[in-house]
CSV table of C-alpha atoms and ligand atoms in Angstrom, one decimal:
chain,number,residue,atom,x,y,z
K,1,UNK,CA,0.0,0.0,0.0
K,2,UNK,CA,1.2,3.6,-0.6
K,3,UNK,CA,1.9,5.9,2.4
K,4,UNK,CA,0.3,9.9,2.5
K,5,UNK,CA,1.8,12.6,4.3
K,6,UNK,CA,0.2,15.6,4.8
K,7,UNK,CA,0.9,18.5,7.8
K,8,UNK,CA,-1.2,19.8,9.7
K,9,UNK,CA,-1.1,23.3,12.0
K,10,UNK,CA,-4.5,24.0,12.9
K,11,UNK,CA,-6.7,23.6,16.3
K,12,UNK,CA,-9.7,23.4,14.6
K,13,UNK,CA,-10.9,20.9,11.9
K,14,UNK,CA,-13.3,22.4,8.7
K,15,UNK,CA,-14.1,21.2,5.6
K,16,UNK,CA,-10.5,22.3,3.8
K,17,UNK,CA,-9.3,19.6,6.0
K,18,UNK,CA,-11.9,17.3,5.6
K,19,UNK,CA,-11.3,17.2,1.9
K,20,UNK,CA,-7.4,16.7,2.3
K,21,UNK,CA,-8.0,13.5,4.2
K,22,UNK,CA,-10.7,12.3,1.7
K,23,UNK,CA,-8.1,13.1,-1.3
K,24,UNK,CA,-5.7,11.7,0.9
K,25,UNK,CA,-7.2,8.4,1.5
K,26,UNK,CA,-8.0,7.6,-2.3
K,27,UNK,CA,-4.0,7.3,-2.5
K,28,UNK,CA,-3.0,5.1,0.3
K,29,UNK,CA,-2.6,4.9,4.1
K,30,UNK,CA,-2.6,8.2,5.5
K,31,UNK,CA,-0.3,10.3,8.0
K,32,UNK,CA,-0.7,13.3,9.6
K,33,UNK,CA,1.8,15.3,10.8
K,34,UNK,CA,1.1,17.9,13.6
K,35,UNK,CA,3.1,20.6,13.9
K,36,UNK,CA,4.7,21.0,17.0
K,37,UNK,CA,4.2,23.9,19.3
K,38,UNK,CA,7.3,25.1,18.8
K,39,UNK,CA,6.9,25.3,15.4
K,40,UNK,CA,3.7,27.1,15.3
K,41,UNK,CA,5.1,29.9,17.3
K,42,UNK,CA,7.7,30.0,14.9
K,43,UNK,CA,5.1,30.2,12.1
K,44,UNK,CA,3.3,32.9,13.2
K,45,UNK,CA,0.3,30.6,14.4
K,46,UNK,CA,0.1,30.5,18.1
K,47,UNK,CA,-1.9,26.8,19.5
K,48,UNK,CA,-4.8,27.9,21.4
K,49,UNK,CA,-5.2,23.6,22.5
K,50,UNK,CA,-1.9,21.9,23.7
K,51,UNK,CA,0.1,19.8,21.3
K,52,UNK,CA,-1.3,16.3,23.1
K,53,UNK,CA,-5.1,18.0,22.4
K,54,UNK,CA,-4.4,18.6,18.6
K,55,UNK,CA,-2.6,15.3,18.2
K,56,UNK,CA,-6.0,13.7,19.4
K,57,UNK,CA,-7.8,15.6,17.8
K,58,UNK,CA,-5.9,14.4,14.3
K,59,UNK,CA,-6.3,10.9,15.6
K,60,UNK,CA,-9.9,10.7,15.9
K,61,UNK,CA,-10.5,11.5,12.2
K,62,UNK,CA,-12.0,9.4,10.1
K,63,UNK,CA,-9.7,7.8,7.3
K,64,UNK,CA,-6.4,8.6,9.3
K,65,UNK,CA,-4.1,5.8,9.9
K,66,UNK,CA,-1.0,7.6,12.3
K,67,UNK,CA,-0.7,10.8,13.3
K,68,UNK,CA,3.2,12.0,13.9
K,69,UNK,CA,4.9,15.2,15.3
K,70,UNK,CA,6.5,17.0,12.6
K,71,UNK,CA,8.8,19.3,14.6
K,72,UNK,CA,9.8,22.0,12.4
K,73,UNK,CA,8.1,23.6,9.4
K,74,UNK,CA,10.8,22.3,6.8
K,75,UNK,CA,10.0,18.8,6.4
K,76,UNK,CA,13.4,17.8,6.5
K,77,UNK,CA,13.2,15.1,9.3
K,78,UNK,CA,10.3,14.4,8.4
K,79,UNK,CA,10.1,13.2,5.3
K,80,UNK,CA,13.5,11.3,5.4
K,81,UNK,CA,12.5,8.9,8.1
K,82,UNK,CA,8.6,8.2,6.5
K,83,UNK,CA,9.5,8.6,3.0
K,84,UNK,CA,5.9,9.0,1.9
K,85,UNK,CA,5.3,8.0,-1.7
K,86,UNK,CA,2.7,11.2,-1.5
K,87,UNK,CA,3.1,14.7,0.1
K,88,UNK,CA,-0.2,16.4,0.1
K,89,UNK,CA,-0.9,20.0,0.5
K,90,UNK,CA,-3.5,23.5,0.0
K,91,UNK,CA,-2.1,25.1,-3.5
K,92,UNK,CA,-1.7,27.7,-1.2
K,93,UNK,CA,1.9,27.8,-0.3
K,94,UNK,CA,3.0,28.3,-4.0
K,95,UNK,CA,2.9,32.3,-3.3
K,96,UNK,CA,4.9,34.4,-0.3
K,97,UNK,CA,7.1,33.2,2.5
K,98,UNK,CA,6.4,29.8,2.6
K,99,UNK,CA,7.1,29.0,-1.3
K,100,UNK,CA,10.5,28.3,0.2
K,101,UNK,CA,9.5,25.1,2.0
K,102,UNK,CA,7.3,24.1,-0.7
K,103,UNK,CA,10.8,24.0,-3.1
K,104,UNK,CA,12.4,22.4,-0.4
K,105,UNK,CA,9.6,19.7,-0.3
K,106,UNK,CA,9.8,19.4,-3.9
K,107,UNK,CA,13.5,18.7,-3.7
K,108,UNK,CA,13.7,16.1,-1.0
K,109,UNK,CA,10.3,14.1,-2.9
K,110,UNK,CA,13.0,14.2,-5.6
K,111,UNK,CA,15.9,12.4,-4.0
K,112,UNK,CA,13.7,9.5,-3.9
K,113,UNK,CA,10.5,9.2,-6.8
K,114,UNK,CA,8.3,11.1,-4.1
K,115,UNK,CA,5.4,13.1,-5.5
K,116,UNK,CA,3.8,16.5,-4.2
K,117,UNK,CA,-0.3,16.8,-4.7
K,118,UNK,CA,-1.4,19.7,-4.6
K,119,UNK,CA,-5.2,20.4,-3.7
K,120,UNK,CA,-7.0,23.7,-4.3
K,121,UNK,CA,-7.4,25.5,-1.2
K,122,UNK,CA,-11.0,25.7,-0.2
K,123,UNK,CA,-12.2,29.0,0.6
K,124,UNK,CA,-15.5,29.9,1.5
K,125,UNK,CA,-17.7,31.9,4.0
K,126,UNK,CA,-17.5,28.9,6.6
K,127,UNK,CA,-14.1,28.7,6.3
K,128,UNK,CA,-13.1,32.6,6.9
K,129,UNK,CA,-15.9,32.3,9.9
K,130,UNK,CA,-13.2,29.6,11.9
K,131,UNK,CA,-10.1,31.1,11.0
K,132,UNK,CA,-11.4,34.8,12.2
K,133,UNK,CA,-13.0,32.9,15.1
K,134,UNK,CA,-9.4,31.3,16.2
K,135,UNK,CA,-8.1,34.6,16.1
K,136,UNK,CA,-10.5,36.2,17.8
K,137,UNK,CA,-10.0,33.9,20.6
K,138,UNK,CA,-6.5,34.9,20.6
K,139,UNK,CA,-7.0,38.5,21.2
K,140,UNK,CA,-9.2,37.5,23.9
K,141,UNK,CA,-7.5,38.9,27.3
K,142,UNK,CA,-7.5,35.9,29.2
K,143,UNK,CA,-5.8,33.9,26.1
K,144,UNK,CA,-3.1,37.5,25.5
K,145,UNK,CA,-2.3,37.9,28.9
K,146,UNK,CA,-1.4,34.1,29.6
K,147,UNK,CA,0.7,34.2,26.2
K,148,UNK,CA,3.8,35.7,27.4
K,149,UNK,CA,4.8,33.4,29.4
K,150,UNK,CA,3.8,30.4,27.6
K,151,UNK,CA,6.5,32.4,24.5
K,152,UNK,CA,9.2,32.5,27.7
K,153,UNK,CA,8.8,28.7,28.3
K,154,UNK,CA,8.6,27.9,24.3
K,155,UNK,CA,10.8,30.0,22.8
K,156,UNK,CA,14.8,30.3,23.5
K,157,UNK,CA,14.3,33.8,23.3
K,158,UNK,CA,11.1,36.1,23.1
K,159,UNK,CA,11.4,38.7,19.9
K,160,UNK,CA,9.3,41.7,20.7
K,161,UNK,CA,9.3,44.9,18.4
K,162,UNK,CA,7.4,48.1,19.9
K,163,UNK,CA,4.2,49.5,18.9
K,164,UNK,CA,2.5,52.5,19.5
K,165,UNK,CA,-0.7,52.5,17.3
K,166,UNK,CA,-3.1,50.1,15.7
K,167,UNK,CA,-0.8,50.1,12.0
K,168,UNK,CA,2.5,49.5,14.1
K,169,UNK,CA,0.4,46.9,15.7
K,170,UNK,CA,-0.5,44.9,11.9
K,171,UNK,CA,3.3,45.3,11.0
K,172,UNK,CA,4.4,43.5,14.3
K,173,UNK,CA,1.3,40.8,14.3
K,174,UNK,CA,1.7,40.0,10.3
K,175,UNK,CA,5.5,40.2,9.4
K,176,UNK,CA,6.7,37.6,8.6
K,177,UNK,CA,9.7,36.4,6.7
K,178,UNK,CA,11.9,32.9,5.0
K,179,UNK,CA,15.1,32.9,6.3
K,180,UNK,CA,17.2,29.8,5.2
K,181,UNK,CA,13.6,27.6,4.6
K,182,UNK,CA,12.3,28.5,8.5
K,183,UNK,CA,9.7,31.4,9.0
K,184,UNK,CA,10.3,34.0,11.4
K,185,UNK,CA,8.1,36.5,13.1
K,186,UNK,CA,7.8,38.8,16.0
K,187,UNK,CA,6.1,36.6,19.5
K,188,UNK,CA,5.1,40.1,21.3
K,189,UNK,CA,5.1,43.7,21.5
K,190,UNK,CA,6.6,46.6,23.6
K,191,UNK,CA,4.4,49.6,23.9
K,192,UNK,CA,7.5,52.2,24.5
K,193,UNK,CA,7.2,55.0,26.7
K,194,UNK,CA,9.5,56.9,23.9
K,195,UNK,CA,7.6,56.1,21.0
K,196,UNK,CA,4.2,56.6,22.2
K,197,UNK,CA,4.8,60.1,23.4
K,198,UNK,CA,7.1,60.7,20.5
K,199,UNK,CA,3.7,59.6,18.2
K,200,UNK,CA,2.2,62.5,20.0
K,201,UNK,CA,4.8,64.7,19.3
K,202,UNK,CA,5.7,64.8,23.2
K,203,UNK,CA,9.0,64.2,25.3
K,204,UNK,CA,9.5,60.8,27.2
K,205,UNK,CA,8.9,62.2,30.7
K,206,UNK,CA,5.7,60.8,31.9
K,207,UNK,CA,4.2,63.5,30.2
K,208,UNK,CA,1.5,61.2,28.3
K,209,UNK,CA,-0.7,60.1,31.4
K,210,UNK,CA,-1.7,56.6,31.8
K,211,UNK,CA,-5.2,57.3,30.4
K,212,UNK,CA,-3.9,57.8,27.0
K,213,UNK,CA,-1.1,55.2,27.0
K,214,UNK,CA,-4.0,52.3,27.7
K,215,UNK,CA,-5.9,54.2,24.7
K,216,UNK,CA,-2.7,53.4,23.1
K,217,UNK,CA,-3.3,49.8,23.9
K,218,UNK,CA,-6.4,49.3,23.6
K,219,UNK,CA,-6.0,50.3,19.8
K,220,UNK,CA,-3.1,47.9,19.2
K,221,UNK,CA,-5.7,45.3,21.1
K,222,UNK,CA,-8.4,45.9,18.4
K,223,UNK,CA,-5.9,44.7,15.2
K,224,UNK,CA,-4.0,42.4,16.9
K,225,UNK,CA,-3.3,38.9,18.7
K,226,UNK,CA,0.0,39.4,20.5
K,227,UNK,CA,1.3,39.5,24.1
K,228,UNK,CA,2.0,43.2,25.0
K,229,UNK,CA,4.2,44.1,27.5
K,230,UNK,CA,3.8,47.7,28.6
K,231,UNK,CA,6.8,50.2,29.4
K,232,UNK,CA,5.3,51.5,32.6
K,233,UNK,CA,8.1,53.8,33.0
K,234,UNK,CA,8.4,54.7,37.1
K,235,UNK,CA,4.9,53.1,37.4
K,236,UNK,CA,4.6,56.2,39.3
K,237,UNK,CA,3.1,56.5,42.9
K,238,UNK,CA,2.9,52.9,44.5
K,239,UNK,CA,-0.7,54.2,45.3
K,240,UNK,CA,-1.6,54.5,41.2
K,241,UNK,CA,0.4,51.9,40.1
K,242,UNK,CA,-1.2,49.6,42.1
K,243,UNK,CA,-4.8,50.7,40.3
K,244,UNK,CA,-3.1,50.2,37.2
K,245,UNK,CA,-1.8,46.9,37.6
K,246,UNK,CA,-5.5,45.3,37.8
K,247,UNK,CA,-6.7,47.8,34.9
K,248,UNK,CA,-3.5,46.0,32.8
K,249,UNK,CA,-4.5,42.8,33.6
K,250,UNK,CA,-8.1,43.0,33.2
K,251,UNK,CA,-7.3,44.3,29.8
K,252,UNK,CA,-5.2,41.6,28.7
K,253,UNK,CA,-1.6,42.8,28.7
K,254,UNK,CA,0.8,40.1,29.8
K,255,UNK,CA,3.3,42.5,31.6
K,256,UNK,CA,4.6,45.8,33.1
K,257,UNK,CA,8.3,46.8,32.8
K,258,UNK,CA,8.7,49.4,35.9
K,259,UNK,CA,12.3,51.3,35.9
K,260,UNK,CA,13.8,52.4,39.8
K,261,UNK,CA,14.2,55.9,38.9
K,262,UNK,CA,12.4,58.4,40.7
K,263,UNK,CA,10.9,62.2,40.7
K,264,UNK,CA,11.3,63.3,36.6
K,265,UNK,CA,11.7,60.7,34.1
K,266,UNK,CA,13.7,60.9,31.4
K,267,UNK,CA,14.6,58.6,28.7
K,268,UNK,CA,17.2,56.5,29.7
K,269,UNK,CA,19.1,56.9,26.3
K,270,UNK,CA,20.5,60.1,28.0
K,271,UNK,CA,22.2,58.6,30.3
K,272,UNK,CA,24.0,61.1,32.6
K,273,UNK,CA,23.5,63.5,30.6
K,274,UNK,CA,20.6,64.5,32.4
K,275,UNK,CA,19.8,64.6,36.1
K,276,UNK,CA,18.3,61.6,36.8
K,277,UNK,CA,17.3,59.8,40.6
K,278,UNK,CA,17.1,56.1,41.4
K,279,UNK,CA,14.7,54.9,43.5
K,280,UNK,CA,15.9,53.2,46.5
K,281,UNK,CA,16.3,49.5,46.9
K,282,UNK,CA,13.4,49.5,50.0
K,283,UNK,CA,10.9,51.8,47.9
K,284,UNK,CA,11.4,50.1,44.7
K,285,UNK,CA,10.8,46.9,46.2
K,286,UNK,CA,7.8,48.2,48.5
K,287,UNK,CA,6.5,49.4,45.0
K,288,UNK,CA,6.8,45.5,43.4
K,289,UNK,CA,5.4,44.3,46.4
K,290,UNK,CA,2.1,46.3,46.4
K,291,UNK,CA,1.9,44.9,42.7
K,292,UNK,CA,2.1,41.4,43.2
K,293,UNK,CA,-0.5,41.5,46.2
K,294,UNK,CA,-3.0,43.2,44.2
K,295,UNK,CA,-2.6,40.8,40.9
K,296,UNK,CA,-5.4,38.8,40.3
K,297,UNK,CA,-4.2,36.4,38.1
K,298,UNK,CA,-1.2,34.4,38.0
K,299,UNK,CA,-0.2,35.0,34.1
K,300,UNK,CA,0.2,38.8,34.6
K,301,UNK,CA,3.4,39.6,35.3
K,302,UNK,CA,5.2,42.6,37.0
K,303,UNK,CA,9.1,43.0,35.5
K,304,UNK,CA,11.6,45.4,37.0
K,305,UNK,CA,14.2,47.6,34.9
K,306,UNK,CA,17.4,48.3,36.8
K,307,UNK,CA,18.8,51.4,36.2
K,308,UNK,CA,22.4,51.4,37.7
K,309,UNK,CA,24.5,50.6,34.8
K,310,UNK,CA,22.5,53.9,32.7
K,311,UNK,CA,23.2,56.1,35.5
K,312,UNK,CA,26.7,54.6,35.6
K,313,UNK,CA,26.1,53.1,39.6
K,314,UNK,CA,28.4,50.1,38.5
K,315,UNK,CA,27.8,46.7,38.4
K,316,UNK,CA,27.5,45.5,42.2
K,317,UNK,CA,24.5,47.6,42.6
K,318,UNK,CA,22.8,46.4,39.9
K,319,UNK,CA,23.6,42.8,40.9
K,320,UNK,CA,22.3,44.1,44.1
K,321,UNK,CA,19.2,45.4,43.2
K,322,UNK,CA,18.5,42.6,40.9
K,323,UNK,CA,19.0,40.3,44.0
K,324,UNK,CA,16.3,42.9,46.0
K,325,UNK,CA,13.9,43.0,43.4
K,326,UNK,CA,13.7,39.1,42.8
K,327,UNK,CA,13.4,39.1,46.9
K,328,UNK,CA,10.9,41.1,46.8
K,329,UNK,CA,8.5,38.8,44.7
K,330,UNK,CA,9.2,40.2,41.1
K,331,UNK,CA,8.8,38.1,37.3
K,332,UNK,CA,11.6,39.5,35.4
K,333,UNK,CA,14.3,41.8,35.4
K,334,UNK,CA,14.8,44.0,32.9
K,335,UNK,CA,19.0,44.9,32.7
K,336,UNK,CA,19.7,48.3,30.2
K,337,UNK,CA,22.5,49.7,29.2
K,338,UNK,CA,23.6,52.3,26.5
K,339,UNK,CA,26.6,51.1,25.9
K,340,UNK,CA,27.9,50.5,22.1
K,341,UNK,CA,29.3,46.8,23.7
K,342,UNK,CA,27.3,44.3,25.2
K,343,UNK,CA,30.1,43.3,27.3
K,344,UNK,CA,28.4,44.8,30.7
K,345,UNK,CA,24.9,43.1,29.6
K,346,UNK,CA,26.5,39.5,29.2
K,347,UNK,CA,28.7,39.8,32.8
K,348,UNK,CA,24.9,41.2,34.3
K,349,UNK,CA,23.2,38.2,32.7
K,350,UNK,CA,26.4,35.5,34.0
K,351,UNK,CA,26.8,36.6,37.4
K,352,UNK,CA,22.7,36.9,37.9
K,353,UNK,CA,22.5,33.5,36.3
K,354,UNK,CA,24.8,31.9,38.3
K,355,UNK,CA,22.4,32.7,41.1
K,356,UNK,CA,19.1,33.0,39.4
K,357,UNK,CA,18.6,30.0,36.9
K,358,UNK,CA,14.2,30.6,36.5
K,359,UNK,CA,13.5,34.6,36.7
K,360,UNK,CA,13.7,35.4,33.3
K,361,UNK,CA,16.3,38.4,31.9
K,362,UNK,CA,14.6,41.1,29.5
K,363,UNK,CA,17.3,43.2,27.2
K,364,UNK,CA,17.3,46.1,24.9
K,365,UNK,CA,19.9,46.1,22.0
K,366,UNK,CA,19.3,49.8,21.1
K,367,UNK,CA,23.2,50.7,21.4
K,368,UNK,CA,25.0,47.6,21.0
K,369,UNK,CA,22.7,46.3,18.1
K,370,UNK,CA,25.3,44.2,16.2
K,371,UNK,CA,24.4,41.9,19.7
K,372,UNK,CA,22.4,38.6,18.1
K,373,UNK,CA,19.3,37.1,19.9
K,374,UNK,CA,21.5,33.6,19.9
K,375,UNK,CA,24.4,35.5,21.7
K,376,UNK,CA,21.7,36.8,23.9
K,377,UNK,CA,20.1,33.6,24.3
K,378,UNK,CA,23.6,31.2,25.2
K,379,UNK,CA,23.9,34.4,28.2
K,380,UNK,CA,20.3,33.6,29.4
K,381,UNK,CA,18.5,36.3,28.6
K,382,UNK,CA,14.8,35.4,27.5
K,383,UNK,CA,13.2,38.6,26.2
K,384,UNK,CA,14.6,40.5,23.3
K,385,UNK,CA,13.5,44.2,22.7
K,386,UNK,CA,13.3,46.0,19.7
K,387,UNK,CA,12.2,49.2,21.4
K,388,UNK,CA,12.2,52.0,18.7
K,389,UNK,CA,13.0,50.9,15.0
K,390,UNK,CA,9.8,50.8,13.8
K,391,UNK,CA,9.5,54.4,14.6
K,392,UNK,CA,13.3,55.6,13.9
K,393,UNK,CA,12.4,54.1,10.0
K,394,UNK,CA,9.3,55.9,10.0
K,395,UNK,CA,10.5,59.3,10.8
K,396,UNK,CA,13.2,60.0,8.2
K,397,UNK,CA,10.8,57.8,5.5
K,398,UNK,CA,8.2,60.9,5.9
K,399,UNK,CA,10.0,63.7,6.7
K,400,UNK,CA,11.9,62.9,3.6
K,401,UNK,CA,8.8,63.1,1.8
K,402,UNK,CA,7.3,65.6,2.9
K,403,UNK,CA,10.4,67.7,2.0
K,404,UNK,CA,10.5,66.3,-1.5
K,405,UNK,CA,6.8,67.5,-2.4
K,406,UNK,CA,7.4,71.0,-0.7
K,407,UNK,CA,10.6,71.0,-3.2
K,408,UNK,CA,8.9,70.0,-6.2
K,409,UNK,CA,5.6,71.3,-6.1
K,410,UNK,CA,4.1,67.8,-6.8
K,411,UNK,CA,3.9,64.3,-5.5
K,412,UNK,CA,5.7,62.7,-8.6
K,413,UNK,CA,8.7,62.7,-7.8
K,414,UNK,CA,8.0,60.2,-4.3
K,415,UNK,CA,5.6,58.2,-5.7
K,416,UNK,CA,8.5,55.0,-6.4
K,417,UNK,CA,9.0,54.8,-3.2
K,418,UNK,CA,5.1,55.0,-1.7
K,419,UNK,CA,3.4,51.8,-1.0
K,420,UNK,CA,0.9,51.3,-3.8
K,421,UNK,CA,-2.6,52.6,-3.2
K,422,UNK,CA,-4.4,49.1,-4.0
K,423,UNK,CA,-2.0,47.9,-1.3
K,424,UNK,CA,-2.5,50.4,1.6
K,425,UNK,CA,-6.5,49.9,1.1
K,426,UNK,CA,-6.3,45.6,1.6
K,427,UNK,CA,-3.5,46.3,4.4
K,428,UNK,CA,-6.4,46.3,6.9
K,429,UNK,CA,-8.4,43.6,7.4
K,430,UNK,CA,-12.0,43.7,6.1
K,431,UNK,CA,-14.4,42.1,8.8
M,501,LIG,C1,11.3,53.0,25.7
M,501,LIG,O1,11.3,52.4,24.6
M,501,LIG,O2,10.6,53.9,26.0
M,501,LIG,C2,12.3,52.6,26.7
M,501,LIG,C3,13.5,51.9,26.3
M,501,LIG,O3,12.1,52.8,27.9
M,501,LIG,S1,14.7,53.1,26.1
M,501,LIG,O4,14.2,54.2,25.2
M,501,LIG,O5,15.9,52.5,25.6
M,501,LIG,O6,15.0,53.7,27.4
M,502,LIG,MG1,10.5,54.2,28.2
């Protein structure tokens, strides 16, 4: 008898997969491979049901013979140990990033007399209805909030880009790009203190109240799926931040980054350039404290950003703090430094992992960006942070514009490099 293989990444069964099975099972015994957790994040396609749930879930349909973890999205493994006489698959991988692993499925079917079937991808009303449902379900805040730290347990390290509106929002839930046959794509977002107040033309000093920064959220909530973890700058008086830690969570956001400086914020990019006061060890930690106890849930979680090696303290006394902090009942620490090296974050991440194997270590590469999330990774640090790219590329992109049409008198001249309009009006989801 001839052996099937066909992959598949979904929690929910409809009639697209219904009618894979049923081509499936005209051709021979059939396999199903389900993508692994791991891989899902990867592919942008986060499991709502664990990987034991969809794996019976495969089994109990009719006209499947095995089901198998496939635990990567190239087929690689796969394929060489079943050698399926058939691959099946949607025809609708031929297009975008993941024509890549389609080549590469073609090529290893090759080595050996395999053959790749290729089924029109069914598309109708019902069909749209389960995938919009899924994702709905996603954006739900008990499913966000809890996301974060399933990604920190999944993932050897968390990529989060920043987002300060609902379109910075689409560009970190949909990007995704091939790289080397794998898909990559951003697990969360950071909703920077800097960029949201630089969106509203305003300075990074606590300036743009709370009230508009969960506006900020809540719009970013509305087009998206993705953990958010908030940069709650001071998190201000203990007695407010403590009303704002259940307003978070209720929300849906999966954590709050608080930084021990005190009195007038500034960005910490300035370093000591500008007068700037750390908190104390005792208030900063009475501050974490009054956090955790008013926490509802346990998936919300409360990370604190050490500010010693900015204001150029030294390194014991961020060790110390980070030792306080963790003491004092917090989820993560978050080390910065402004440094072009990242030579003081690996010796921060060493000497607090030699002590602290399970809090996990937040980072942002802003200043020593040629840093790689791997480097990162092998020094334990969990959470990467792309904290303002999105909006340094946006800034010179239109003020260059804008420039070029006051000089010209005209749009022509900028129009090569303008997103097309047919483009910009499907950008957006239609409901
Ligand atoms: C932000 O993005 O607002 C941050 C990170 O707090 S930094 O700007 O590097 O201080
Ligand atoms: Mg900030």
């Amino acid at each position: 008898m001839k052996t099937v293989y066909t992959c598949f990444c979904t929690d929910i069964i409809h009639e697209g997969h219904l009618n894979i099975i049923e081509q499936a099972k005209k051709l021979g015994s059939v396999t199903i491979g389900a993508l692994s957790d791991k891989a899902l994040i990867r592919y942008n396609k986060f499991p709502t049901i664990s990987q034991e749930e969809r794996i019976r879930l495969y089994t109990s349909l009719d006209g499947v013979d095995r089901v198998v973890v496939q635990d990567s999205m190239v087929y690689e493994d796969v394929i060489s140990s079943l050698k399926p006489d058939y691959v099946l698959h949607g025809d609708n991988w031929r297009n975008g990033p993941e024509a890549a692993i389609r080549a590469n499925v073609l090529r290893l079917l090759e080595e050996y007399g395999g053959e790749l079937i290729e089924i029109p991808y069914t598309r109708n009303e019902n069909v749209k209805k389960i995938d919009s449902q899924l994702k709905e379900k996603l954006s739900m805040p008990e499913y966000r909030r809890k996301r974060l730290r399933q990604l920190i347990d999944m993932c050897p390290v968390v990529k989060t880009i920043e987002a300060h509106s609902g379109l910075t929002g689409l560009i970190a839930e949909k990007t995704v790009v091939e790289n080397n046959g794998h898909l990559d794509q951003f697990d969360a977002m950071w909703v920077s203190s800097l960029c949201d107040s630089t969106a509203k033309g305003k300075p990074d000093i606590e300036l743009v109240d709370m009230s508009s920064r969960l506006r900020t959220i809540d719009d970013i909530m509305e087009v998206t799926t993705k953990p958010i973890i908030l940069d709650g700058d001071t998190g201000g008086l203990t007695e407010h931040f403590i009303y704002n830690v259940r307003t978070l969570e209720r929300m849906g956001v999966s954590a709050v980054i608080i930084e021990d400086k005190t009195g007038l914020k500034k960005n910490s990019l300035f370093g000591t350039e500008v007068e700037q006061t750390q908190d104390s060890i005792e208030n900063f930690c009475e501050k974490i404290k009054a956090g955790k106890r008013v926490q509802l849930t346990d998936d919300f979680m409360i990370i604190a950003r050490i500010e010693s090696l900015i204001l150029e303290r030294g390194m014991e006394d961020a060790l110390t703090r980070a030792f306080a902090y963790v003491d004092a009942g917090v989820d993560g620490i978050m080390i910065h430094s402004r440094r072009k090296e990242p030579d003081e974050i690996f010796e921060f991440c060493d000497k607090f992992r030699e002590k602290v194997k399970d809090i996990p270590i937040v980072v942002v590469p802003t200043s020593y960006n040629q840093v790689t999330e791997d480097e990162l990774s092998a020094h334990g640090v969990n959470i990467v942070i792309y904290a303002n790219q999105l909006t340094r590329s946006a800034f010179p992109a239109m003020q260059q514009t804008a420039e070029d049409i006051l000089r010209n008198h005209r749009a022509k001249e900028v129009d090569d490099r303008l997103m097309s309009i047919k483009h910009i009006i499907t950008l957006i989801d239609e409901l």
